[in-house]
Short mmCIF file of C-alpha atoms in Angstrom, two decimals:
data_model
loop_
_atom_site.label_atom_id
_atom_site.label_comp_id
_atom_site.label_asym_id
_atom_site.label_seq_id
_atom_site.Cartn_x
_atom_site.Cartn_y
_atom_site.Cartn_z
CA UNK P 21 -41.18 7.73 15.05
CA UNK P 22 -38.88 4.88 15.99
CA UNK P 23 -36.28 3.42 13.66
CA UNK P 24 -36.06 -0.35 13.78
CA UNK P 25 -32.91 -2.23 12.78
CA UNK P 26 -33.34 -4.88 10.17
CA UNK P 27 -32.04 -8.38 10.69
CA UNK P 28 -29.35 -7.73 8.09
CA UNK P 29 -28.17 -4.68 10.05
CA UNK P 30 -28.00 -6.67 13.27
CA UNK P 31 -26.11 -9.50 11.56
CA UNK P 32 -23.69 -6.97 10.09
CA UNK P 33 -23.08 -5.41 13.51
CA UNK P 34 -22.42 -8.82 15.05
CA UNK P 35 -20.07 -9.57 12.18
CA UNK P 36 -18.14 -6.38 12.88
CA UNK P 37 -18.06 -7.20 16.59
CA UNK P 38 -16.75 -10.68 15.89
CA UNK P 39 -14.10 -9.23 13.59
CA UNK P 40 -12.92 -6.82 16.29
CA UNK P 41 -12.81 -9.56 18.93
CA UNK P 42 -10.74 -11.91 16.79
CA UNK P 43 -8.23 -9.41 15.39
CA UNK P 44 -7.76 -7.31 18.51
CA UNK P 45 -7.76 -10.37 20.80
CA UNK P 46 -10.61 -8.79 22.79
CA UNK P 47 -13.26 -10.98 24.42
CA UNK P 48 -16.54 -9.96 26.07
CA UNK P 49 -17.86 -11.16 29.40
CA UNK P 50 -20.98 -10.48 31.49
CA UNK P 51 -21.99 -11.43 35.01
CA UNK P 52 -25.70 -11.40 36.01
CA UNK P 53 -26.03 -10.65 39.74
CA UNK P 54 -29.56 -12.03 39.87
CA UNK P 55 -28.93 -15.42 38.24
CA UNK P 56 -25.23 -15.46 39.32
CA UNK P 57 -24.40 -16.61 35.80
CA UNK P 58 -21.18 -15.66 34.00
CA UNK P 59 -20.95 -15.65 30.23
CA UNK P 60 -17.77 -15.53 28.13
CA UNK P 61 -17.58 -14.82 24.41
CA UNK P 62 -15.74 -17.26 22.18
CA UNK P 63 -12.69 -14.96 22.09
CA UNK P 64 -12.60 -14.81 25.90
CA UNK P 65 -12.62 -18.63 25.97
CA UNK P 66 -9.87 -18.67 23.35
CA UNK P 67 -7.70 -16.38 25.48
CA UNK P 68 -8.20 -18.73 28.46
CA UNK P 69 -7.48 -21.72 26.17
CA UNK P 70 -10.68 -23.53 27.17
CA UNK P 71 -13.16 -25.34 24.86
CA UNK P 72 -15.98 -23.34 23.28
CA UNK P 73 -18.53 -25.33 25.31
CA UNK P 74 -16.80 -24.38 28.59
CA UNK P 75 -19.22 -22.88 31.16
CA UNK P 76 -17.40 -20.47 33.48
CA UNK P 77 -18.37 -19.28 36.96
CA UNK P 78 -17.12 -16.34 39.00
CA UNK P 79 -15.16 -18.72 41.23
CA UNK P 80 -13.54 -20.61 38.34
CA UNK P 81 -12.90 -17.38 36.44
CA UNK P 82 -11.03 -15.85 39.39
CA UNK P 83 -8.97 -19.05 39.80
CA UNK P 84 -7.52 -18.53 36.32
CA UNK P 85 -5.68 -15.48 37.66
CA UNK P 86 -2.14 -16.15 38.79
CA UNK P 87 -1.97 -16.82 42.51
CA UNK P 88 -0.78 -13.86 44.52
CA UNK P 89 -0.98 -10.27 43.34
CA UNK P 90 -3.10 -10.86 40.23
CA UNK P 91 -5.71 -13.05 41.94
CA UNK P 92 -5.93 -10.83 45.03
CA UNK P 93 -6.24 -7.71 42.87
CA UNK P 94 -9.02 -8.99 40.57
CA UNK P 95 -10.96 -10.27 43.61
CA UNK P 96 -10.85 -6.85 45.25
CA UNK P 97 -11.67 -5.01 42.00
CA UNK P 98 -14.64 -7.29 41.21
CA UNK P 99 -16.07 -6.92 44.74
CA UNK P 100 -15.66 -3.12 44.62
CA UNK P 101 -17.46 -3.07 41.28
CA UNK P 102 -20.39 -5.02 42.75
CA UNK P 103 -20.60 -3.21 46.07
CA UNK P 104 -19.20 0.26 45.42
CA UNK P 105 -20.13 0.45 41.73
CA UNK P 106 -16.52 1.24 40.76
CA UNK P 107 -15.25 0.51 37.28
CA UNK P 108 -11.88 -1.20 36.85
CA UNK P 109 -9.22 -1.48 34.15
CA UNK P 110 -6.16 -3.45 35.16
CA UNK P 111 -3.28 -5.42 33.56
CA UNK P 112 -2.83 -8.77 35.32
CA UNK P 113 -1.57 -12.29 34.72
CA UNK P 114 -3.61 -15.45 34.22
CA UNK P 115 -2.61 -19.08 33.92
CA UNK P 116 -4.51 -20.65 31.01
CA UNK P 117 -6.06 -24.09 30.98
CA UNK P 118 -2.87 -25.42 29.31
CA UNK P 119 -0.64 -23.94 32.03
CA UNK P 120 0.62 -20.97 30.01
CA UNK P 121 1.21 -17.71 31.87
CA UNK P 122 -0.30 -14.81 29.98
CA UNK P 123 -0.70 -11.06 30.50
CA UNK P 124 -4.25 -9.80 30.04
CA UNK P 125 -6.18 -6.54 30.35
CA UNK P 126 -9.35 -6.93 32.44
CA UNK P 127 -12.02 -4.20 32.16
CA UNK P 128 -15.26 -4.19 34.14
CA UNK P 129 -18.14 -1.75 34.54
CA UNK P 130 -21.32 -2.06 36.62
CA UNK P 131 -24.81 -1.89 35.10
CA UNK P 132 -27.13 -0.19 37.59
CA UNK P 133 -30.92 -0.18 38.06
CA UNK P 134 -32.32 1.95 40.91
CA UNK P 135 -28.73 2.30 42.16
CA UNK P 136 -28.44 -1.48 42.38
CA UNK P 137 -25.80 -3.38 40.37
CA UNK P 138 -27.69 -5.90 38.27
CA UNK P 139 -24.87 -6.79 35.93
CA UNK P 140 -21.15 -6.40 35.45
CA UNK P 141 -20.02 -6.22 31.86
CA UNK P 142 -16.51 -6.10 30.63
CA UNK P 143 -13.76 -6.76 28.15
CA UNK P 144 -10.92 -9.21 28.29
CA UNK P 145 -7.88 -8.50 26.08
CA UNK P 146 -4.79 -10.60 25.38
CA UNK P 147 -1.83 -8.21 25.86
CA UNK P 148 0.81 -10.86 26.57
CA UNK P 149 3.12 -10.12 23.64
CA UNK P 150 2.93 -6.35 24.07
CA UNK P 151 3.46 -6.49 27.82
CA UNK P 152 6.37 -8.92 27.64
CA UNK P 153 8.00 -6.74 24.99
CA UNK P 154 7.48 -3.72 27.24
CA UNK P 155 8.97 -5.58 30.21
CA UNK P 156 11.96 -6.68 28.13
CA UNK P 157 12.43 -3.15 26.85
CA UNK P 158 12.22 -1.76 30.38
CA UNK P 159 14.82 -4.29 31.57
CA UNK P 160 17.14 -3.34 28.72
CA UNK P 161 16.68 0.33 29.49
CA UNK P 162 17.51 -0.37 33.13
CA UNK P 163 20.61 -2.30 32.09
CA UNK P 164 21.66 0.51 29.76
CA UNK P 165 21.19 3.08 32.50
CA UNK P 166 23.27 0.98 34.89
CA UNK P 167 25.95 0.40 32.22
CA UNK P 168 26.01 4.12 31.47
CA UNK P 169 26.20 5.13 35.11
CA UNK P 170 28.80 2.52 36.16
CA UNK P 171 31.01 2.57 33.03
CA UNK P 172 34.73 2.88 33.77
CA UNK P 173 35.08 5.53 31.05
CA UNK P 174 33.48 8.95 31.23
CA UNK P 175 30.15 9.06 29.41
CA UNK P 176 27.73 11.87 28.70
CA UNK P 177 24.60 12.71 26.72
CA UNK P 178 24.53 16.27 25.39
CA UNK P 179 21.96 18.30 23.54
CA UNK P 180 22.76 19.79 20.14
CA UNK P 181 24.01 23.00 21.82
CA UNK P 182 26.61 21.12 23.88
CA UNK P 183 24.79 21.28 27.22
CA UNK P 184 24.80 18.21 29.45
CA UNK P 185 21.66 16.06 29.61
CA UNK P 186 23.14 13.15 31.56
CA UNK P 187 26.66 12.46 32.88
CA UNK P 188 28.01 9.37 34.63
CA UNK P 189 30.11 8.94 37.75
CA UNK P 190 33.37 8.30 35.88
CA UNK P 191 33.14 11.60 34.01
CA UNK P 192 32.55 13.43 37.30
CA UNK P 193 35.58 11.66 38.78
CA UNK P 194 37.79 12.50 35.79
CA UNK P 195 36.86 16.19 35.78
CA UNK P 196 36.40 16.63 39.53
CA UNK P 197 32.88 18.09 39.28
CA UNK P 198 29.62 16.88 40.81
CA UNK P 199 26.73 16.11 38.45
CA UNK P 200 24.95 19.30 39.44
CA UNK P 201 28.09 21.38 38.81
CA UNK P 202 28.67 19.82 35.40
CA UNK P 203 25.09 20.37 34.30
CA UNK P 204 25.51 24.09 34.90
CA UNK P 205 28.38 24.12 32.37
CA UNK P 206 28.65 23.37 28.68
CA UNK P 207 31.06 21.06 26.89
CA UNK P 208 33.13 24.06 25.79
CA UNK P 209 33.39 25.37 29.37
CA UNK P 210 35.58 22.42 30.38
CA UNK P 211 37.60 22.26 27.13
CA UNK P 212 41.21 23.49 27.12
CA UNK P 213 41.30 26.92 25.38
CA UNK P 214 43.78 25.66 22.77
CA UNK P 215 41.51 22.72 21.87
CA UNK P 216 38.19 24.53 21.62
CA UNK P 217 38.25 24.18 17.84
CA UNK P 218 39.00 20.45 17.88
CA UNK P 219 36.02 18.52 16.50
CA UNK P 220 33.87 21.58 15.70
CA UNK P 221 33.59 20.70 12.01
CA UNK P 222 32.91 17.05 12.88
CA UNK P 223 29.98 18.09 15.13
CA UNK P 224 28.49 20.11 12.28
CA UNK P 225 28.94 17.18 9.89
CA UNK P 226 27.14 14.87 12.33
CA UNK P 227 24.21 17.29 12.69
CA UNK P 228 23.97 17.63 8.89
CA UNK P 229 24.07 13.86 8.43
CA UNK P 230 27.46 13.71 6.70
CA UNK P 231 29.00 11.45 9.36
CA UNK P 232 27.64 9.42 12.28
CA UNK P 233 30.62 9.58 14.64
CA UNK P 234 34.16 10.85 15.12
CA UNK P 235 37.15 10.41 17.43
CA UNK P 236 39.82 12.86 18.50
CA UNK P 237 42.42 13.47 21.20
CA UNK P 238 41.88 16.70 23.07
CA UNK P 239 42.52 18.35 26.40
CA UNK P 240 40.07 19.31 29.11
CA UNK P 241 40.41 21.27 32.33
CA UNK P 242 39.43 19.76 35.66
CA UNK P 243 37.69 21.70 38.39
CA UNK P 244 41.13 22.26 39.97
CA UNK P 245 42.53 23.57 36.67
CA UNK P 246 44.60 20.46 35.85
CA UNK P 247 45.01 19.50 32.19
CA UNK P 248 43.23 16.24 31.35
CA UNK P 249 44.33 14.50 28.17
CA UNK P 250 41.50 12.39 26.76
CA UNK P 251 40.33 10.45 23.74
CA UNK P 252 36.88 11.70 22.78
CA UNK P 253 34.52 9.35 20.92
CA UNK P 254 31.29 11.05 19.92
CA UNK P 255 28.23 9.86 17.98
CA UNK P 256 24.84 11.35 17.14
CA UNK P 257 21.43 9.88 17.96
CA UNK P 258 18.53 10.50 15.57
CA UNK P 259 14.79 9.88 15.63
CA UNK P 260 12.95 7.55 13.23
CA UNK P 261 12.78 10.33 10.64
CA UNK P 262 16.54 10.94 10.72
CA UNK P 263 16.32 14.17 12.70
CA UNK P 264 19.24 14.68 15.17
CA UNK P 265 18.26 14.44 18.83
CA UNK P 266 21.43 14.54 20.90
CA UNK P 267 25.09 13.49 21.12
CA UNK P 268 26.58 10.58 23.07
CA UNK P 269 30.19 11.12 24.15
CA UNK P 270 32.76 8.78 25.67
CA UNK P 271 35.80 10.34 27.30
CA UNK P 272 38.78 8.03 27.93
CA UNK P 273 41.27 9.59 30.36
CA UNK P 274 44.73 9.40 28.74
CA UNK P 275 46.55 11.56 31.30
CA UNK P 276 48.44 8.69 32.96
CA UNK P 277 49.35 7.21 29.57
CA UNK P 278 50.58 10.59 28.31
CA UNK P 279 52.70 11.08 31.42
CA UNK P 280 54.11 7.54 31.11
CA UNK P 281 54.82 8.03 27.40
CA UNK P 282 56.63 11.26 28.13
CA UNK P 283 58.80 9.50 30.70
CA UNK P 284 59.49 6.64 28.27
CA UNK P 285 60.43 9.08 25.49
CA UNK P 286 62.76 10.95 27.85
CA UNK P 287 64.28 7.66 29.00
CA UNK P 288 64.75 6.47 25.41
CA UNK P 289 66.39 9.75 24.44
CA UNK P 290 68.69 9.54 27.47
CA UNK P 291 69.52 5.89 26.70
CA UNK P 292 70.14 6.65 23.03
CA UNK P 293 72.49 9.50 23.93
CA UNK P 294 74.30 7.28 26.43
CA UNK P 295 74.61 4.48 23.87
CA UNK P 296 76.02 6.92 21.30
CA UNK P 297 78.57 8.16 23.82
CA UNK P 298 79.48 4.59 24.83
CA UNK P 299 79.87 3.46 21.22
CA UNK P 300 81.93 6.52 20.45
CA UNK P 301 84.05 5.82 23.53
CA UNK P 302 84.54 2.18 22.48
CA UNK P 303 85.51 3.28 19.00
CA UNK P 304 88.05 5.82 20.32
CA UNK P 305 89.48 3.40 22.87
CA UNK P 306 89.87 0.57 20.36
CA UNK P 307 91.43 2.94 17.83
CA UNK P 308 93.84 4.44 20.36
CA UNK P 309 94.77 1.05 21.80
CA UNK P 310 95.45 -0.24 18.31
CA UNK P 311 97.78 2.72 17.72
CA UNK P 312 99.62 2.18 21.03
CA UNK P 313 99.88 -1.56 20.39
CA UNK P 314 101.37 -0.93 16.94
CA UNK P 315 103.86 1.54 18.41
CA UNK P 316 104.87 -0.90 21.13
CA UNK P 317 105.32 -3.68 18.60
CA UNK P 318 107.48 -1.46 16.38
CA UNK P 319 109.59 -0.32 19.37
CA UNK P 320 110.20 -3.94 20.43
CA UNK P 321 111.22 -4.86 16.89
CA UNK P 322 113.61 -1.87 16.74
CA UNK P 323 114.97 -2.75 20.19
CA UNK P 324 115.72 -6.32 19.05
CA UNK P 325 117.45 -5.02 15.93
CA UNK P 326 119.51 -2.27 17.58
CA UNK P 327 120.35 -3.88 20.94
CA UNK P 328 120.01 -7.64 20.43
CA UNK P 329 122.14 -8.43 23.49
CA UNK P 330 119.65 -6.64 25.75
CA UNK P 331 116.90 -9.05 24.72
CA UNK P 332 118.73 -12.12 26.00
CA UNK P 333 117.27 -12.00 29.50
CA UNK P 334 114.23 -13.25 31.41
CA UNK P 335 112.30 -9.95 31.28
CA UNK P 336 112.20 -9.29 27.51
CA UNK P 337 110.15 -12.44 26.62
CA UNK P 338 107.65 -11.43 29.28
CA UNK P 339 107.34 -7.97 27.74
CA UNK P 340 106.87 -9.54 24.29
CA UNK P 341 104.14 -11.84 25.61
CA UNK P 342 102.38 -8.91 27.31
CA UNK P 343 102.43 -6.91 24.08
CA UNK P 344 101.19 -9.97 22.13
CA UNK P 345 98.27 -10.38 24.54
CA UNK P 346 97.53 -6.64 24.30
CA UNK P 347 97.36 -7.05 20.53
CA UNK P 348 94.95 -9.95 20.87
CA UNK P 349 92.77 -7.89 23.23
CA UNK P 350 92.76 -4.99 20.77
CA UNK P 351 91.64 -7.33 17.96
CA UNK P 352 88.86 -8.67 20.16
CA UNK P 353 87.75 -5.19 21.18
CA UNK P 354 87.73 -4.05 17.56
CA UNK P 355 85.57 -6.98 16.59
CA UNK P 356 83.06 -6.31 19.39
CA UNK P 357 83.05 -2.57 18.70
CA UNK P 358 82.42 -3.20 14.99
CA UNK P 359 79.32 -5.27 15.80
CA UNK P 360 77.91 -2.57 18.08
CA UNK P 361 78.86 0.44 15.98
CA UNK P 362 77.80 -0.86 12.58
CA UNK P 363 74.08 -1.22 13.32
CA UNK P 364 73.06 -0.24 9.80
CA UNK P 365 74.79 -3.09 7.96
CA UNK P 366 72.75 -4.25 5.02
CA UNK P 367 70.95 -7.55 5.57
CA UNK P 368 70.06 -9.84 2.70
CA UNK P 369 68.25 -13.13 2.17
CA UNK P 370 70.59 -16.05 2.87
CA UNK P 371 69.84 -19.68 2.16
CA UNK P 372 70.60 -21.41 5.45
CA UNK P 373 71.58 -24.79 4.02
CA UNK P 374 73.87 -23.24 1.41
CA UNK P 375 75.52 -21.11 4.09
CA UNK P 376 76.05 -24.17 6.32
CA UNK P 377 77.60 -26.11 3.41
CA UNK P 378 79.97 -23.22 2.74
CA UNK P 379 81.06 -22.94 6.39
CA UNK P 380 81.42 -26.69 6.94
CA UNK P 381 83.52 -26.91 3.79
CA UNK P 382 85.99 -24.44 5.24
CA UNK P 383 86.62 -26.72 8.24
CA UNK P 384 86.40 -30.04 6.41
CA UNK P 385 90.02 -30.88 7.32
CA UNK P 386 89.28 -30.31 11.02
CA UNK P 387 86.13 -32.46 10.77
CA UNK P 388 88.06 -35.31 9.10
CA UNK P 389 91.00 -35.10 11.47
CA UNK P 390 88.77 -35.13 14.58
CA UNK P 391 86.55 -37.87 13.09
CA UNK P 392 83.53 -35.66 13.84
CA UNK P 393 80.13 -36.92 12.73
CA UNK P 394 77.68 -34.22 11.62
CA UNK P 395 74.00 -34.94 10.98
CA UNK P 396 72.23 -32.16 9.06
CA UNK P 397 68.45 -31.68 8.77
CA UNK P 398 68.04 -28.21 7.25
CA UNK P 399 65.30 -27.53 4.72
CA UNK P 400 66.87 -26.50 1.42
CA UNK P 401 64.26 -23.77 0.90
CA UNK P 402 64.77 -21.88 4.19
CA UNK P 403 66.01 -18.29 3.90
CA UNK P 404 66.99 -16.01 6.78
CA UNK P 405 67.65 -12.29 6.94
CA UNK P 406 71.31 -11.84 7.70
CA UNK P 407 74.77 -10.49 7.00
CA UNK P 408 76.84 -13.19 5.29
CA UNK P 409 79.99 -12.51 7.35
CA UNK P 410 78.01 -12.64 10.60
CA UNK P 411 76.25 -15.89 9.68
CA UNK P 412 79.61 -17.40 8.70
CA UNK P 413 81.00 -16.46 12.11
CA UNK P 414 77.93 -17.72 14.01
CA UNK P 415 77.82 -21.17 12.41
CA UNK P 416 81.61 -21.54 12.44
CA UNK P 417 81.87 -20.69 16.14
CA UNK P 418 79.23 -23.22 17.20
CA UNK P 419 80.69 -26.00 15.02
CA UNK P 420 84.27 -25.47 16.19
CA UNK P 421 83.16 -25.18 19.83
CA UNK P 422 81.30 -28.50 19.53
CA UNK P 423 84.48 -30.13 18.22
CA UNK P 424 86.74 -28.36 20.72
CA UNK P 425 84.68 -29.34 23.76
CA UNK P 426 83.97 -32.98 22.85
CA UNK P 427 84.50 -35.79 25.30
CA UNK P 428 88.11 -36.87 25.46
CA UNK P 429 87.50 -40.54 24.75
CA UNK P 430 85.19 -40.30 21.72
CA UNK P 431 84.82 -38.27 18.51
CA UNK P 432 82.48 -35.31 18.39
CA UNK P 433 78.90 -35.77 17.18
CA UNK P 434 76.89 -32.74 16.02
CA UNK P 435 73.24 -32.50 14.95
CA UNK P 436 71.72 -29.53 13.14
CA UNK P 437 67.94 -29.13 12.81
CA UNK P 438 65.60 -26.29 11.90
CA UNK P 439 62.04 -25.31 12.71
CA UNK P 440 59.92 -22.32 11.73
CA UNK P 441 58.12 -20.42 14.51
CA UNK P 442 56.27 -17.17 13.88
CA UNK P 443 58.74 -14.73 12.29
CA UNK P 444 61.80 -16.80 13.13
CA UNK P 445 63.73 -19.76 11.82
CA UNK P 446 65.27 -21.62 14.76
CA UNK P 447 68.55 -23.39 14.04
CA UNK P 448 69.21 -26.00 16.75
CA UNK P 449 72.86 -27.13 17.02
CA UNK P 450 73.28 -30.07 19.37
CA UNK P 451 76.50 -31.73 20.52
CA UNK P 452 77.17 -34.67 22.83
CA UNK P 453 80.26 -33.23 24.48
CA UNK P 454 81.29 -32.01 27.91
CA UNK P 455 78.20 -29.88 28.51
CA UNK P 456 77.89 -26.85 30.79
CA UNK P 457 76.60 -26.55 34.35
CA UNK P 458 73.88 -23.95 33.66
CA UNK P 459 72.94 -23.62 37.34
CA UNK P 460 76.50 -22.52 38.04
CA UNK P 461 77.39 -20.68 34.82
CA UNK P 462 74.05 -19.94 33.11
CA UNK P 463 73.93 -16.23 33.98
CA UNK P 464 77.45 -15.62 32.62
CA UNK P 465 77.42 -18.06 29.70
CA UNK P 466 77.63 -15.32 27.08
CA UNK P 467 79.83 -12.98 29.10
CA UNK P 468 83.05 -11.53 27.73
CA UNK P 469 86.18 -13.51 28.62
CA UNK P 470 84.14 -16.21 30.40
CA UNK P 471 85.42 -19.80 30.08
CA UNK P 472 83.92 -22.98 31.50
CA UNK P 473 86.48 -25.65 30.56
CA UNK P 474 90.24 -25.86 30.94
CA UNK P 475 90.98 -25.88 27.23
CA UNK P 476 94.27 -24.32 26.13
CA UNK P 477 92.62 -22.41 23.23
CA UNK P 478 89.73 -21.04 25.27
CA UNK P 479 89.62 -17.23 25.16
CA UNK P 480 86.09 -16.74 26.48
CA UNK P 481 85.14 -14.44 23.62
CA UNK P 482 83.47 -16.66 21.01
CA UNK P 483 80.03 -16.92 22.61
CA UNK P 484 80.05 -13.23 23.51
CA UNK P 485 80.76 -12.19 19.93
CA UNK P 486 78.32 -14.76 18.52
CA UNK P 487 75.52 -13.54 20.79
CA UNK P 488 76.23 -9.94 19.78
CA UNK P 489 76.08 -10.90 16.09
CA UNK P 490 72.80 -12.80 16.47
CA UNK P 491 71.21 -9.90 18.36
CA UNK P 492 72.48 -7.44 15.76
CA UNK P 493 70.46 -9.49 13.23
CA UNK P 494 67.31 -9.17 15.38
CA UNK P 495 67.52 -12.69 16.83
CA UNK P 496 68.36 -14.37 20.11
CA UNK P 497 70.08 -17.49 21.48
CA UNK P 498 68.66 -20.01 23.95
CA UNK P 499 70.57 -22.94 25.44
CA UNK P 500 69.95 -26.33 27.06
CA UNK P 501 72.85 -28.27 28.56
CA UNK P 502 73.76 -31.06 30.98
CA UNK P 503 77.27 -31.85 32.20
CA UNK P 504 78.80 -34.83 30.34
CA UNK P 505 75.67 -35.17 28.17
CA UNK P 506 76.03 -32.27 25.77
CA UNK P 507 74.64 -28.88 24.81
CA UNK P 508 71.97 -27.61 22.43
CA UNK P 509 72.00 -24.00 21.23
CA UNK P 510 68.77 -22.63 19.71
CA UNK P 511 69.65 -19.77 17.37
CA UNK P 512 66.62 -17.63 16.45
CA UNK P 513 67.17 -15.93 13.08
CA UNK P 514 64.70 -13.59 11.34
CA UNK P 515 62.74 -15.36 8.61
CA UNK P 516 63.04 -13.81 5.13
CA UNK P 517 60.01 -13.14 2.89
CA UNK P 518 61.38 -15.65 0.37
CA UNK P 519 60.15 -18.56 2.50
#
C-alpha cells in the first residue's frame, strides 16, 4: 500500500526547504542535459545578486566565476561531472552582477539513467564571510609564526611538564643548541643548578589559575657550559574553558649587560676610592701648608723683632712677598678643598630674588662708585636648592667680575634674568664688558689660576671656585661671550619643591 503526501505536507516541506536556503545561504541549481536548461533557486540568484526573473545558462553561469583559477576549475569539474559522472565539491570565487568578489561553495552531482547523465543537480552556498575570516586568521597565524621564529629575544612554547614544543632561532643562538637538541631536553636541564627553584611556585600558581604570568632573573647553562644571565617572562595559555594548555616563555639575554654592570661597579668603586684618597690628600696638604705658612710668618715676625737691621736689605722684602703669596695660595687651596670635601652640606630652599638683594646690598658702595647699572628680572616666587654661603659667593663673584672687567671708557651694565627649565632654574647674568675669546680660552675658562685680562686684581681663581660651588649644588654653568661685546653666564640651579 502506497502512502501519498498531502498538499499540506508538500507545502510544509517546501517551507522548510525555503527556510534552510535563506538562513544557511544555500541555493539549489539543476541542469537538464536534454533541454540544456539551467535553473537557479531564488537563493542562488540572491547569492549572484541578479534579479529573481534572471534566466541563467551554463555559459553565463560559468562566466560569473572569477577569471583564472576559479573559472578554469569549475569548467573542468562540470565537464567531468557530465562525462565521467564525477561529483564535485569545491570552494571558489565568483564576481556577482554588482561586481562584488565573493567566496562560494559549489556542489554538483550527476543524475544517471542507463548510465547516462540526464541531469546535474547541486547546491550553491555563500561562504564569503567564513572563508575571508579563515584567510585572515591564517594570515595572522603565519605572521605570528614568523614573528615568533624571527624575534630578537629567545622564545619558546613548553608543555605543562616543561618540555619544549616550539623554540625559535634566537633561543637556539643564546643557548648554543640546535632545535633538535633542545627538544630532547627539558627547561630544567638547561637551568643553572642554583636557580632550579626560581619560579617553581609561580609555575604552580599559573597552572592553578592564581596568576597569569610572572617575570624573574635567572641563570641558564649554554651547550658549552657558559653561564647565561637572562630575564625570563612566562605566561600560561588556556583553552576556552579555562584549562591550562601550555606555557609561553621569553628569554632576554642579560649576559652582556651583567658583565658591563660589573665593570661599571668596579670602575665606580675604584673611582670612589681614588676620590677619597685625593680628597684626603688635599685636606692633609692644605692643613700642612697652613701650618708651615703660619710658622714661616711667625719666624719672619720674630726675625724682624730680634734682628731688625738684618731686614734692611733687598732680599728680605722678597722673602716676605713669597710668604704672603704662599699664604694666599693656602687660603685658596683651603677654600677649594672645603668645597670638595664637604659634599654632605645641608641644602635648603633659598628665595633667589631675596638672595640677590642681600648680595647686591653688600656691594652697593662699589656699584655706586663705579656707576654700574643693574637691571633685574627675577621672579619673586622662585626658590632654588642651595647652601646660602655658596649662593652668596656665586652671585657676588659674577657681579664683581662684571664690574671689574667692564670697558674702560664706560660704566658697567649688568642684566639678570631667570627662566625655569625642567628641574632647573637658570639664572642668566649678562654684562657688556670686555668679553672673552671662547675659541682661544673656552676650554680653560674655569681652570684654576687662569686669567684672560691684564687686571691687577686677577687671581684666576674666582670662576674655578664658583664652578665648583655650582656643581656641588647639582648644577652647571654655561657661557656665551664675544670680545668687546660682553659675556652671559647661564647658571643652572636645582629647582626647589616650593616653586
